[in-house]
Amino acid sequence: MRRMPQIAHVDVNCFYASAERAFDPSLEGRPVIVLSNNDGCAVTRSPEAKALGIPMGEPWFKLAPRAKEWGLIALSSNYELYGDISARVMELLGRYSAWLEVYSIDEAFLGVKGTPAELLALGRSMKAAVRRNVGVPVCVGIAATKTLAKLANKWAKNNPAFGGVCHWDSVPLPEREGLMGRLSVVEIWGVATRLTRRLNVMGIFSILDLSRADPVMIRDRFSVVMMRTVLELQGTPCIPMEEERIGRDQLIFSRSFAVPITTAAGMRQVLSVYGQQASARLAKHDLQAKVLTAFAGTSHFNPKDTSYPSVCVPLPMPTADPVILTKAAHALLPLINEGIRYARAGIMVTDLRPTGNQAPLALFENPHEERRVGTLLEDVTRRYGRGSIGLGYGGIRGGPDWTMKRDMLSPRYTTHWDELPLVKAA
Amino acid sequence: MGVIVGPRVIEAGVSLLSVLVSPVPVAAGFPSPAQDYFDGRIDLNEHLIKDITSTYVVRVSGESMEGAGISDGDELIVNRALEPVDGSVVVAVLDGELTIKRLRITPAGVMLQAENPAYPDIRVPALSDLVIWGVATRCLHYV
């Protein structure tokens, strides 16, 4: 019998807090929260912090007066650490499947194949390996579709009986239906909170209700997006795995935003940062790009006010120059509609070629390359850290989003020699 | 900013790329006779790190491991994926702190040994009572 591939969804439990605990065992068993940019509000809560009744997104100024009494530990977001831990987790997961989609900093989808017993064993093996090698706990959900894999993962997290790994099809049907019947439809991946009222009017309250709805009717009343969710709940894969995003001849810098960007000014900052990242990456590999594409998009879970502007800019000469790349990326700005909630943006550089393969005619020689602006930026960044220098809006004067207040920052254990974890020899 | 650009970030190929570029200046007229023999500089990462996902660098604070050639301020390369055995130099979690000791597993019991007579050994009821954070594989000692 030919087995259909299944999808494993792996994500790190309380990622930021777990990354902190991996290097500071004294945080184990204590309530820990990690604060958002500028030490604004709690974005990650350890189970102990949740047990104190601290809601997600609670502003720090409200918590601070009681922190001592609770024994609550608050930490600033240590992005250098989280980025490295994330990269390690993803690299390790990549060894389990050639078909890996990094969905966010702490979660990934993997294409997997095998008998139910094999899939369970695979999930347990991944969980154990990430814990042992990297030092953070993950849960795994495995199912026929992405939507069900996410649901299985959530179940594995909340029901200790699974031991952190849930293979959806191995759970008896009545139990699965019991779970889907208990969970409100907002709990499912891809259903926006604001649509629940309309679903409720139609008698759809639980995930089970939605899974039993007629997909065509759902498409007509809502959208293709919602229809896909229904089909996925019924076990028909509709949300494909995203292709591997690094090819030999292109580099992509893109991410989803935690908070949507709604202004051209905000978008300008993001594009500036990507322009400089692309420049650094190209220089590192002795490559130059001939074409830059900049793009942005609204959430595909939000079928209203959709906007997917993109612009393709042929560069005046093959280049890795940050000034030129950033300028090219800004060509997207006139297409940005103020007020639209952009959920992601990125740039892609293509048509890459090795630096200096053919010397350009002096006429086309790039004035900045001559002065080694890119190399200088890179050297300063390596030495003094990201954000210590930058161009225009990508630089330190880029505004509050990029110049964060991080008063309770833990050491950047894995990226800075002078902040390595200390081991006691006493 | 924690931007992840795909799973096997191109970083993996960095050392490969850099060795492909010859450090020998390419003369226009006569090719260097060394050119054909160059197959890459020695690479410390490759030498010291078996698995990048499980390897961390930590700094030693204190003198209790002097006898093992590990001094205050040295950097240790620690692999979390290794199975600790009798004689391993391990980073163990003791009272919420990362601590470096020599692990002894003998018929008489499990012990965390200091390598300096001025410091006491610690007896452990069983290996399962110990949280081993990783196994040290190399010491970067300042000379």
PDB file of C-alpha atoms in Angstrom, chain A residues 92-356:
ATOM      1  CA  LEU A  92      18.619  19.572  13.554  1.00  0.00           C
ATOM      2  CA  LEU A  93      15.029  19.104  12.305  1.00  0.00           C
ATOM      3  CA  GLY A  94      16.315  19.390   8.746  1.00  0.00           C
ATOM      4  CA  ARG A  95      18.179  16.125   9.314  1.00  0.00           C
ATOM      5  CA  TYR A  96      14.866  14.335   9.731  1.00  0.00           C
ATOM      6  CA  SER A  97      13.307  15.422   6.477  1.00  0.00           C
ATOM      7  CA  ALA A  98      14.471  17.030   3.271  1.00  0.00           C
ATOM      8  CA  TRP A  99      11.098  18.703   3.242  1.00  0.00           C
ATOM      9  CA  LEU A 100      11.268  21.341   5.941  1.00  0.00           C
ATOM     10  CA  GLU A 101       9.394  24.600   6.100  1.00  0.00           C
ATOM     11  CA  VAL A 102      10.511  27.006   8.799  1.00  0.00           C
ATOM     12  CA  TYR A 103       7.230  28.636   9.687  1.00  0.00           C
ATOM     13  CA  SER A 104       8.407  30.998  12.392  1.00  0.00           C
ATOM     14  CA  ILE A 105      11.271  31.442  14.818  1.00  0.00           C
ATOM     15  CA  ASP A 106      10.058  28.518  16.927  1.00  0.00           C
ATOM     16  CA  GLU A 107       8.000  26.274  14.676  1.00  0.00           C
ATOM     17  CA  ALA A 108       8.419  24.228  11.531  1.00  0.00           C
ATOM     18  CA  PHE A 109       6.529  21.826   9.312  1.00  0.00           C
ATOM     19  CA  LEU A 110       8.234  18.667   8.059  1.00  0.00           C
ATOM     20  CA  GLY A 111       7.083  16.214   5.433  1.00  0.00           C
ATOM     21  CA  VAL A 112       7.247  12.699   6.916  1.00  0.00           C
ATOM     22  CA  LYS A 113       6.313   9.208   5.788  1.00  0.00           C
ATOM     23  CA  GLY A 114       5.798   5.862   7.459  1.00  0.00           C
ATOM     24  CA  THR A 115       3.472   3.596   9.372  1.00  0.00           C
ATOM     25  CA  PRO A 116       1.703   5.101  12.385  1.00  0.00           C
ATOM     26  CA  ALA A 117       4.193   3.346  14.662  1.00  0.00           C
ATOM     27  CA  GLU A 118       7.126   4.677  12.656  1.00  0.00           C
ATOM     28  CA  LEU A 119       5.712   8.193  12.663  1.00  0.00           C
ATOM     29  CA  LEU A 120       5.261   8.145  16.430  1.00  0.00           C
ATOM     30  CA  ALA A 121       8.804   6.880  16.867  1.00  0.00           C
ATOM     31  CA  LEU A 122      10.075   9.588  14.542  1.00  0.00           C
ATOM     32  CA  GLY A 123       8.246  12.279  16.499  1.00  0.00           C
ATOM     33  CA  ARG A 124       9.664  11.020  19.782  1.00  0.00           C
ATOM     34  CA  SER A 125      13.118  10.837  18.326  1.00  0.00           C
ATOM     35  CA  MET A 126      12.926  14.453  17.098  1.00  0.00           C
ATOM     36  CA  LYS A 127      11.660  15.606  20.468  1.00  0.00           C
ATOM     37  CA  ALA A 128      14.455  13.826  22.333  1.00  0.00           C
ATOM     38  CA  ALA A 129      17.149  15.062  19.940  1.00  0.00           C
ATOM     39  CA  VAL A 130      16.169  18.727  20.182  1.00  0.00           C
ATOM     40  CA  ARG A 131      16.045  18.510  23.961  1.00  0.00           C
ATOM     41  CA  ARG A 132      19.397  16.751  24.216  1.00  0.00           C
ATOM     42  CA  ASN A 133      21.355  18.612  21.516  1.00  0.00           C
ATOM     43  CA  VAL A 134      19.999  22.133  21.723  1.00  0.00           C
ATOM     44  CA  GLY A 135      18.528  22.048  25.227  1.00  0.00           C
ATOM     45  CA  VAL A 136      14.948  23.199  24.657  1.00  0.00           C
ATOM     46  CA  PRO A 137      11.690  21.213  24.905  1.00  0.00           C
ATOM     47  CA  VAL A 138       9.463  20.763  21.852  1.00  0.00           C
ATOM     48  CA  CYS A 139       6.117  19.131  21.128  1.00  0.00           C
ATOM     49  CA  VAL A 140       5.264  17.342  17.900  1.00  0.00           C
ATOM     50  CA  GLY A 141       1.934  16.912  16.121  1.00  0.00           C
ATOM     51  CA  ILE A 142       1.710  14.611  13.106  1.00  0.00           C
ATOM     52  CA  ALA A 143      -1.286  14.436  10.779  1.00  0.00           C
ATOM     53  CA  ALA A 144      -2.388  14.351   7.162  1.00  0.00           C
ATOM     54  CA  THR A 145      -2.645  18.140   6.849  1.00  0.00           C
ATOM     55  CA  LYS A 146      -0.936  21.212   8.276  1.00  0.00           C
ATOM     56  CA  THR A 147      -4.096  22.326  10.048  1.00  0.00           C
ATOM     57  CA  LEU A 148      -4.561  18.953  11.760  1.00  0.00           C
ATOM     58  CA  ALA A 149      -0.829  18.700  12.564  1.00  0.00           C
ATOM     59  CA  LYS A 150      -1.064  22.051  14.367  1.00  0.00           C
ATOM     60  CA  LEU A 151      -4.127  20.861  16.243  1.00  0.00           C
ATOM     61  CA  ALA A 152      -2.388  17.595  17.179  1.00  0.00           C
ATOM     62  CA  ASN A 153       0.566  19.588  18.462  1.00  0.00           C
ATOM     63  CA  LYS A 154      -1.663  21.752  20.623  1.00  0.00           C
ATOM     64  CA  TRP A 155      -3.211  18.591  22.038  1.00  0.00           C
ATOM     65  CA  ALA A 156       0.213  17.091  22.742  1.00  0.00           C
ATOM     66  CA  LYS A 157       1.135  20.266  24.630  1.00  0.00           C
ATOM     67  CA  ASN A 158      -1.984  20.318  26.754  1.00  0.00           C
ATOM     68  CA  ASN A 159      -2.450  16.639  27.519  1.00  0.00           C
ATOM     69  CA  PRO A 160       0.500  15.094  29.353  1.00  0.00           C
ATOM     70  CA  ALA A 161      -0.706  11.594  28.394  1.00  0.00           C
ATOM     71  CA  PHE A 162       0.790  12.121  24.936  1.00  0.00           C
ATOM     72  CA  GLY A 163       4.299  12.651  26.265  1.00  0.00           C
ATOM     73  CA  GLY A 164       4.660  15.602  23.919  1.00  0.00           C
ATOM     74  CA  VAL A 165       4.031  13.718  20.667  1.00  0.00           C
ATOM     75  CA  CYS A 166       0.608  13.223  19.093  1.00  0.00           C
ATOM     76  CA  HIS A 167      -0.024  11.287  15.897  1.00  0.00           C
ATOM     77  CA  TRP A 168      -3.555  12.339  14.979  1.00  0.00           C
ATOM     78  CA  ASP A 169      -4.603   9.218  13.097  1.00  0.00           C
ATOM     79  CA  SER A 170      -3.437   6.950  15.924  1.00  0.00           C
ATOM     80  CA  VAL A 171      -5.902   8.496  18.350  1.00  0.00           C
ATOM     81  CA  PRO A 172      -9.307   6.732  18.336  1.00  0.00           C
ATOM     82  CA  LEU A 173     -11.934   8.695  16.371  1.00  0.00           C
ATOM     83  CA  PRO A 174     -14.295   9.314  19.303  1.00  0.00           C
ATOM     84  CA  GLU A 175     -11.477  10.971  21.251  1.00  0.00           C
ATOM     85  CA  ARG A 176     -10.532  13.166  18.302  1.00  0.00           C
ATOM     86  CA  GLU A 177     -14.137  14.186  17.825  1.00  0.00           C
ATOM     87  CA  GLY A 178     -14.415  14.812  21.544  1.00  0.00           C
ATOM     88  CA  LEU A 179     -11.499  17.228  21.385  1.00  0.00           C
ATOM     89  CA  MET A 180     -12.787  18.989  18.286  1.00  0.00           C
ATOM     90  CA  GLY A 181     -16.195  19.260  19.897  1.00  0.00           C
ATOM     91  CA  ARG A 182     -14.747  20.873  23.028  1.00  0.00           C
ATOM     92  CA  LEU A 183     -12.613  23.450  21.240  1.00  0.00           C
ATOM     93  CA  SER A 184     -14.104  26.656  19.941  1.00  0.00           C
ATOM     94  CA  VAL A 185     -13.630  27.335  16.283  1.00  0.00           C
ATOM     95  CA  VAL A 186     -11.288  30.261  17.104  1.00  0.00           C
ATOM     96  CA  GLU A 187      -8.755  27.745  18.352  1.00  0.00           C
ATOM     97  CA  ILE A 188      -8.072  26.436  14.892  1.00  0.00           C
ATOM     98  CA  TRP A 189      -5.198  27.752  12.822  1.00  0.00           C
ATOM     99  CA  GLY A 190      -6.399  30.162  10.169  1.00  0.00           C
ATOM    100  CA  VAL A 191      -9.770  31.206  11.541  1.00  0.00           C
ATOM    101  CA  ALA A 192      -9.771  34.859  12.484  1.00  0.00           C
ATOM    102  CA  THR A 193     -11.497  35.811  15.720  1.00  0.00           C
ATOM    103  CA  ARG A 194     -13.639  38.379  13.941  1.00  0.00           C
ATOM    104  CA  LEU A 195     -15.214  35.636  11.789  1.00  0.00           C
ATOM    105  CA  THR A 196     -16.483  33.636  14.736  1.00  0.00           C
ATOM    106  CA  ARG A 197     -19.684  35.648  15.083  1.00  0.00           C
ATOM    107  CA  ARG A 198     -20.622  34.915  11.495  1.00  0.00           C
ATOM    108  CA  LEU A 199     -19.757  31.238  11.946  1.00  0.00           C
ATOM    109  CA  ASN A 200     -21.775  31.066  15.149  1.00  0.00           C
ATOM    110  CA  VAL A 201     -24.812  32.507  13.374  1.00  0.00           C
ATOM    111  CA  MET A 202     -24.599  29.543  11.012  1.00  0.00           C
ATOM    112  CA  GLY A 203     -24.542  27.137  13.944  1.00  0.00           C
ATOM    113  CA  ILE A 204     -20.795  26.561  13.736  1.00  0.00           C
ATOM    114  CA  PHE A 205     -19.318  26.847  17.203  1.00  0.00           C
ATOM    115  CA  SER A 206     -16.749  24.113  17.628  1.00  0.00           C
ATOM    116  CA  ILE A 207     -13.938  22.864  15.424  1.00  0.00           C
ATOM    117  CA  LEU A 208     -16.021  19.719  14.971  1.00  0.00           C
ATOM    118  CA  ASP A 209     -18.910  21.802  13.607  1.00  0.00           C
ATOM    119  CA  LEU A 210     -16.583  23.449  11.128  1.00  0.00           C
ATOM    120  CA  SER A 211     -15.095  20.127  10.038  1.00  0.00           C
ATOM    121  CA  ARG A 212     -18.613  18.918   9.205  1.00  0.00           C
ATOM    122  CA  ALA A 213     -19.589  21.981   7.220  1.00  0.00           C
ATOM    123  CA  ASP A 214     -20.043  21.864   3.475  1.00  0.00           C
ATOM    124  CA  PRO A 215     -16.806  23.207   1.949  1.00  0.00           C
ATOM    125  CA  VAL A 216     -18.557  24.715  -1.063  1.00  0.00           C
ATOM    126  CA  MET A 217     -21.077  26.541   1.086  1.00  0.00           C
ATOM    127  CA  ILE A 218     -18.213  27.821   3.258  1.00  0.00           C
ATOM    128  CA  ARG A 219     -16.393  29.052   0.176  1.00  0.00           C
ATOM    129  CA  ASP A 220     -19.468  30.903  -1.039  1.00  0.00           C
ATOM    130  CA  ARG A 221     -20.240  32.479   2.324  1.00  0.00           C
ATOM    131  CA  PHE A 222     -16.667  33.166   3.426  1.00  0.00           C
ATOM    132  CA  SER A 223     -13.668  32.573   1.244  1.00  0.00           C
ATOM    133  CA  VAL A 224     -11.452  29.999  -0.387  1.00  0.00           C
ATOM    134  CA  VAL A 225      -9.187  30.344   2.632  1.00  0.00           C
ATOM    135  CA  MET A 226     -11.909  29.171   5.000  1.00  0.00           C
ATOM    136  CA  MET A 227     -12.840  26.361   2.606  1.00  0.00           C
ATOM    137  CA  ARG A 228      -9.263  25.149   2.717  1.00  0.00           C
ATOM    138  CA  THR A 229      -9.423  25.037   6.493  1.00  0.00           C
ATOM    139  CA  VAL A 230     -12.571  22.898   6.304  1.00  0.00           C
ATOM    140  CA  LEU A 231     -10.987  20.514   3.804  1.00  0.00           C
ATOM    141  CA  GLU A 232      -7.807  20.320   5.872  1.00  0.00           C
ATOM    142  CA  LEU A 233      -9.864  19.456   8.948  1.00  0.00           C
ATOM    143  CA  GLN A 234     -11.447  16.677   6.897  1.00  0.00           C
ATOM    144  CA  GLY A 235      -7.976  15.358   6.104  1.00  0.00           C
ATOM    145  CA  THR A 236      -7.445  16.735   2.596  1.00  0.00           C
ATOM    146  CA  PRO A 237      -4.141  18.627   2.331  1.00  0.00           C
ATOM    147  CA  CYS A 238      -4.783  22.090   0.843  1.00  0.00           C
ATOM    148  CA  ILE A 239      -2.043  24.267   2.258  1.00  0.00           C
ATOM    149  CA  PRO A 240       1.104  23.160   0.484  1.00  0.00           C
ATOM    150  CA  MET A 241       4.532  23.037   2.020  1.00  0.00           C
ATOM    151  CA  GLU A 242       6.410  26.178   1.093  1.00  0.00           C
ATOM    152  CA  GLU A 243       9.295  25.608  -1.204  1.00  0.00           C
ATOM    153  CA  GLU A 244      12.794  25.780   0.118  1.00  0.00           C
ATOM    154  CA  ARG A 245      13.533  29.451   0.169  1.00  0.00           C
ATOM    155  CA  ILE A 246      17.224  29.481  -0.609  1.00  0.00           C
ATOM    156  CA  GLY A 247      18.185  28.476  -4.069  1.00  0.00           C
ATOM    157  CA  ARG A 248      21.599  28.577  -5.589  1.00  0.00           C
ATOM    158  CA  ASP A 249      20.809  31.682  -7.492  1.00  0.00           C
ATOM    159  CA  GLN A 250      18.730  33.675  -5.062  1.00  0.00           C
ATOM    160  CA  LEU A 251      18.673  34.883  -1.496  1.00  0.00           C
ATOM    161  CA  ILE A 252      15.494  35.818   0.310  1.00  0.00           C
ATOM    162  CA  PHE A 253      15.128  37.951   3.400  1.00  0.00           C
ATOM    163  CA  SER A 254      11.616  37.953   4.651  1.00  0.00           C
ATOM    164  CA  ARG A 255       9.590  37.493   7.750  1.00  0.00           C
ATOM    165  CA  SER A 256       6.126  37.785   9.179  1.00  0.00           C
ATOM    166  CA  PHE A 257       5.594  40.585  11.656  1.00  0.00           C
ATOM    167  CA  ALA A 258       4.275  40.037  15.140  1.00  0.00           C
ATOM    168  CA  VAL A 259       2.483  43.352  14.805  1.00  0.00           C
ATOM    169  CA  PRO A 260       1.355  44.321  11.298  1.00  0.00           C
ATOM    170  CA  ILE A 261       3.055  47.271   9.647  1.00  0.00           C
ATOM    171  CA  THR A 262       0.586  49.917   8.510  1.00  0.00           C
ATOM    172  CA  THR A 263       2.737  52.818   7.375  1.00  0.00           C
ATOM    173  CA  ALA A 264       5.194  53.468   4.590  1.00  0.00           C
ATOM    174  CA  ALA A 265       7.641  54.759   7.213  1.00  0.00           C
ATOM    175  CA  GLY A 266       7.514  51.439   9.048  1.00  0.00           C
ATOM    176  CA  MET A 267       7.952  49.579   5.805  1.00  0.00           C
ATOM    177  CA  ARG A 268      10.931  51.766   4.901  1.00  0.00           C
ATOM    178  CA  GLN A 269      12.705  50.672   8.086  1.00  0.00           C
ATOM    179  CA  VAL A 270      12.100  47.015   7.438  1.00  0.00           C
ATOM    180  CA  LEU A 271      13.257  47.215   3.833  1.00  0.00           C
ATOM    181  CA  SER A 272      16.391  49.105   4.892  1.00  0.00           C
ATOM    182  CA  VAL A 273      17.293  46.368   7.309  1.00  0.00           C
ATOM    183  CA  TYR A 274      16.751  43.677   4.683  1.00  0.00           C
ATOM    184  CA  GLY A 275      18.801  45.645   2.163  1.00  0.00           C
ATOM    185  CA  GLN A 276      21.719  45.661   4.546  1.00  0.00           C
ATOM    186  CA  GLN A 277      21.296  42.027   5.486  1.00  0.00           C
ATOM    187  CA  ALA A 278      21.273  41.085   1.818  1.00  0.00           C
ATOM    188  CA  SER A 279      24.400  43.127   1.254  1.00  0.00           C
ATOM    189  CA  ALA A 280      26.212  41.436   4.134  1.00  0.00           C
ATOM    190  CA  ARG A 281      25.162  37.980   2.985  1.00  0.00           C
ATOM    191  CA  LEU A 282      26.180  38.612  -0.592  1.00  0.00           C
ATOM    192  CA  ALA A 283      29.560  40.014   0.457  1.00  0.00           C
ATOM    193  CA  LYS A 284      30.171  37.026   2.691  1.00  0.00           C
ATOM    194  CA  HIS A 285      29.754  34.710  -0.256  1.00  0.00           C
ATOM    195  CA  ASP A 286      31.580  36.953  -2.710  1.00  0.00           C
ATOM    196  CA  LEU A 287      28.452  37.344  -4.751  1.00  0.00           C
ATOM    197  CA  GLN A 288      26.790  40.231  -6.497  1.00  0.00           C
ATOM    198  CA  ALA A 289      23.170  40.497  -7.511  1.00  0.00           C
ATOM    199  CA  LYS A 290      21.744  41.876 -10.723  1.00  0.00           C
ATOM    200  CA  VAL A 291      18.083  42.023  -9.759  1.00  0.00           C
ATOM    201  CA  LEU A 292      16.276  42.890  -6.553  1.00  0.00           C
ATOM    202  CA  THR A 293      12.635  42.147  -5.869  1.00  0.00           C
ATOM    203  CA  ALA A 294      10.871  43.726  -2.912  1.00  0.00           C
ATOM    204  CA  PHE A 295       7.479  42.547  -1.758  1.00  0.00           C
ATOM    205  CA  ALA A 296       4.965  42.858   1.025  1.00  0.00           C
ATOM    206  CA  GLY A 297       1.679  41.192   1.768  1.00  0.00           C
ATOM    207  CA  THR A 298      -1.306  41.128   4.026  1.00  0.00           C
ATOM    208  CA  SER A 299      -2.100  38.001   6.023  1.00  0.00           C
ATOM    209  CA  HIS A 300      -3.618  35.260   3.901  1.00  0.00           C
ATOM    210  CA  PHE A 301      -5.973  34.615   6.777  1.00  0.00           C
ATOM    211  CA  ASN A 302      -7.418  38.040   6.244  1.00  0.00           C
ATOM    212  CA  PRO A 303      -9.235  37.948   2.930  1.00  0.00           C
ATOM    213  CA  LYS A 304     -10.412  41.554   3.243  1.00  0.00           C
ATOM    214  CA  ASP A 305      -8.184  44.457   2.286  1.00  0.00           C
ATOM    215  CA  THR A 306      -5.684  42.206   0.640  1.00  0.00           C
ATOM    216  CA  SER A 307      -2.624  43.816  -0.835  1.00  0.00           C
ATOM    217  CA  TYR A 308       0.414  42.078  -2.269  1.00  0.00           C
ATOM    218  CA  PRO A 309       2.566  44.789  -3.784  1.00  0.00           C
ATOM    219  CA  SER A 310       5.831  43.749  -5.319  1.00  0.00           C
ATOM    220  CA  VAL A 311       8.384  45.424  -7.459  1.00  0.00           C
ATOM    221  CA  CYS A 312      11.247  44.083  -9.485  1.00  0.00           C
ATOM    222  CA  VAL A 313      14.270  46.354  -9.830  1.00  0.00           C
ATOM    223  CA  PRO A 314      17.042  45.619 -12.309  1.00  0.00           C
ATOM    224  CA  LEU A 315      20.202  46.946 -10.668  1.00  0.00           C
ATOM    225  CA  PRO A 316      22.448  49.326 -12.613  1.00  0.00           C
ATOM    226  CA  MET A 317      25.334  46.868 -12.293  1.00  0.00           C
ATOM    227  CA  PRO A 318      25.924  43.595 -10.449  1.00  0.00           C
ATOM    228  CA  THR A 319      26.361  44.706  -6.867  1.00  0.00           C
ATOM    229  CA  ALA A 320      26.448  43.830  -3.198  1.00  0.00           C
ATOM    230  CA  ASP A 321      26.467  47.473  -2.193  1.00  0.00           C
ATOM    231  CA  PRO A 322      24.160  48.167   0.761  1.00  0.00           C
ATOM    232  CA  VAL A 323      23.363  51.700  -0.396  1.00  0.00           C
ATOM    233  CA  ILE A 324      22.217  50.564  -3.820  1.00  0.00           C
ATOM    234  CA  LEU A 325      20.361  47.492  -2.542  1.00  0.00           C
ATOM    235  CA  THR A 326      18.535  49.524   0.096  1.00  0.00           C
ATOM    236  CA  LYS A 327      17.619  52.194  -2.405  1.00  0.00           C
ATOM    237  CA  ALA A 328      16.317  49.552  -4.786  1.00  0.00           C
ATOM    238  CA  ALA A 329      14.224  47.976  -2.020  1.00  0.00           C
ATOM    239  CA  HIS A 330      12.623  51.343  -1.350  1.00  0.00           C
ATOM    240  CA  ALA A 331      11.094  51.218  -4.832  1.00  0.00           C
ATOM    241  CA  LEU A 332       8.311  49.271  -3.127  1.00  0.00           C
ATOM    242  CA  LEU A 333       7.304  52.216  -0.945  1.00  0.00           C
ATOM    243  CA  PRO A 334       5.098  54.062  -3.470  1.00  0.00           C
ATOM    244  CA  LEU A 335       3.010  50.875  -3.712  1.00  0.00           C
ATOM    245  CA  ILE A 336       2.390  50.660   0.030  1.00  0.00           C
ATOM    246  CA  ASN A 337      -1.106  51.733   1.012  1.00  0.00           C
ATOM    247  CA  GLU A 338      -1.140  53.567   4.297  1.00  0.00           C
ATOM    248  CA  GLY A 339      -3.492  51.905   6.740  1.00  0.00           C
ATOM    249  CA  ILE A 340      -3.375  48.445   5.189  1.00  0.00           C
ATOM    250  CA  ARG A 341      -2.131  45.868   7.684  1.00  0.00           C
ATOM    251  CA  TYR A 342       0.912  44.255   6.120  1.00  0.00           C
ATOM    252  CA  ALA A 343       1.754  40.976   7.815  1.00  0.00           C
ATOM    253  CA  ARG A 344       4.999  40.303   6.003  1.00  0.00           C
ATOM    254  CA  ALA A 345       7.564  41.838   3.743  1.00  0.00           C
ATOM    255  CA  GLY A 346      10.819  40.857   2.219  1.00  0.00           C
ATOM    256  CA  ILE A 347      13.357  41.257  -0.468  1.00  0.00           C
ATOM    257  CA  MET A 348      14.863  38.764  -2.837  1.00  0.00           C
ATOM    258  CA  VAL A 349      18.080  39.199  -4.749  1.00  0.00           C
ATOM    259  CA  THR A 350      18.474  37.138  -7.869  1.00  0.00           C
ATOM    260  CA  ASP A 351      20.730  36.607 -10.826  1.00  0.00           C
ATOM    261  CA  LEU A 352      23.718  36.198  -8.543  1.00  0.00           C
ATOM    262  CA  ARG A 353      27.241  36.032  -9.822  1.00  0.00           C
ATOM    263  CA  PRO A 354      30.684  35.833  -8.255  1.00  0.00           C
ATOM    264  CA  THR A 355      32.235  39.187  -7.448  1.00  0.00           C
ATOM    265  CA  GLY A 356      34.735  40.488  -9.921  1.00  0.00           C
TER     266      GLY A 356
END
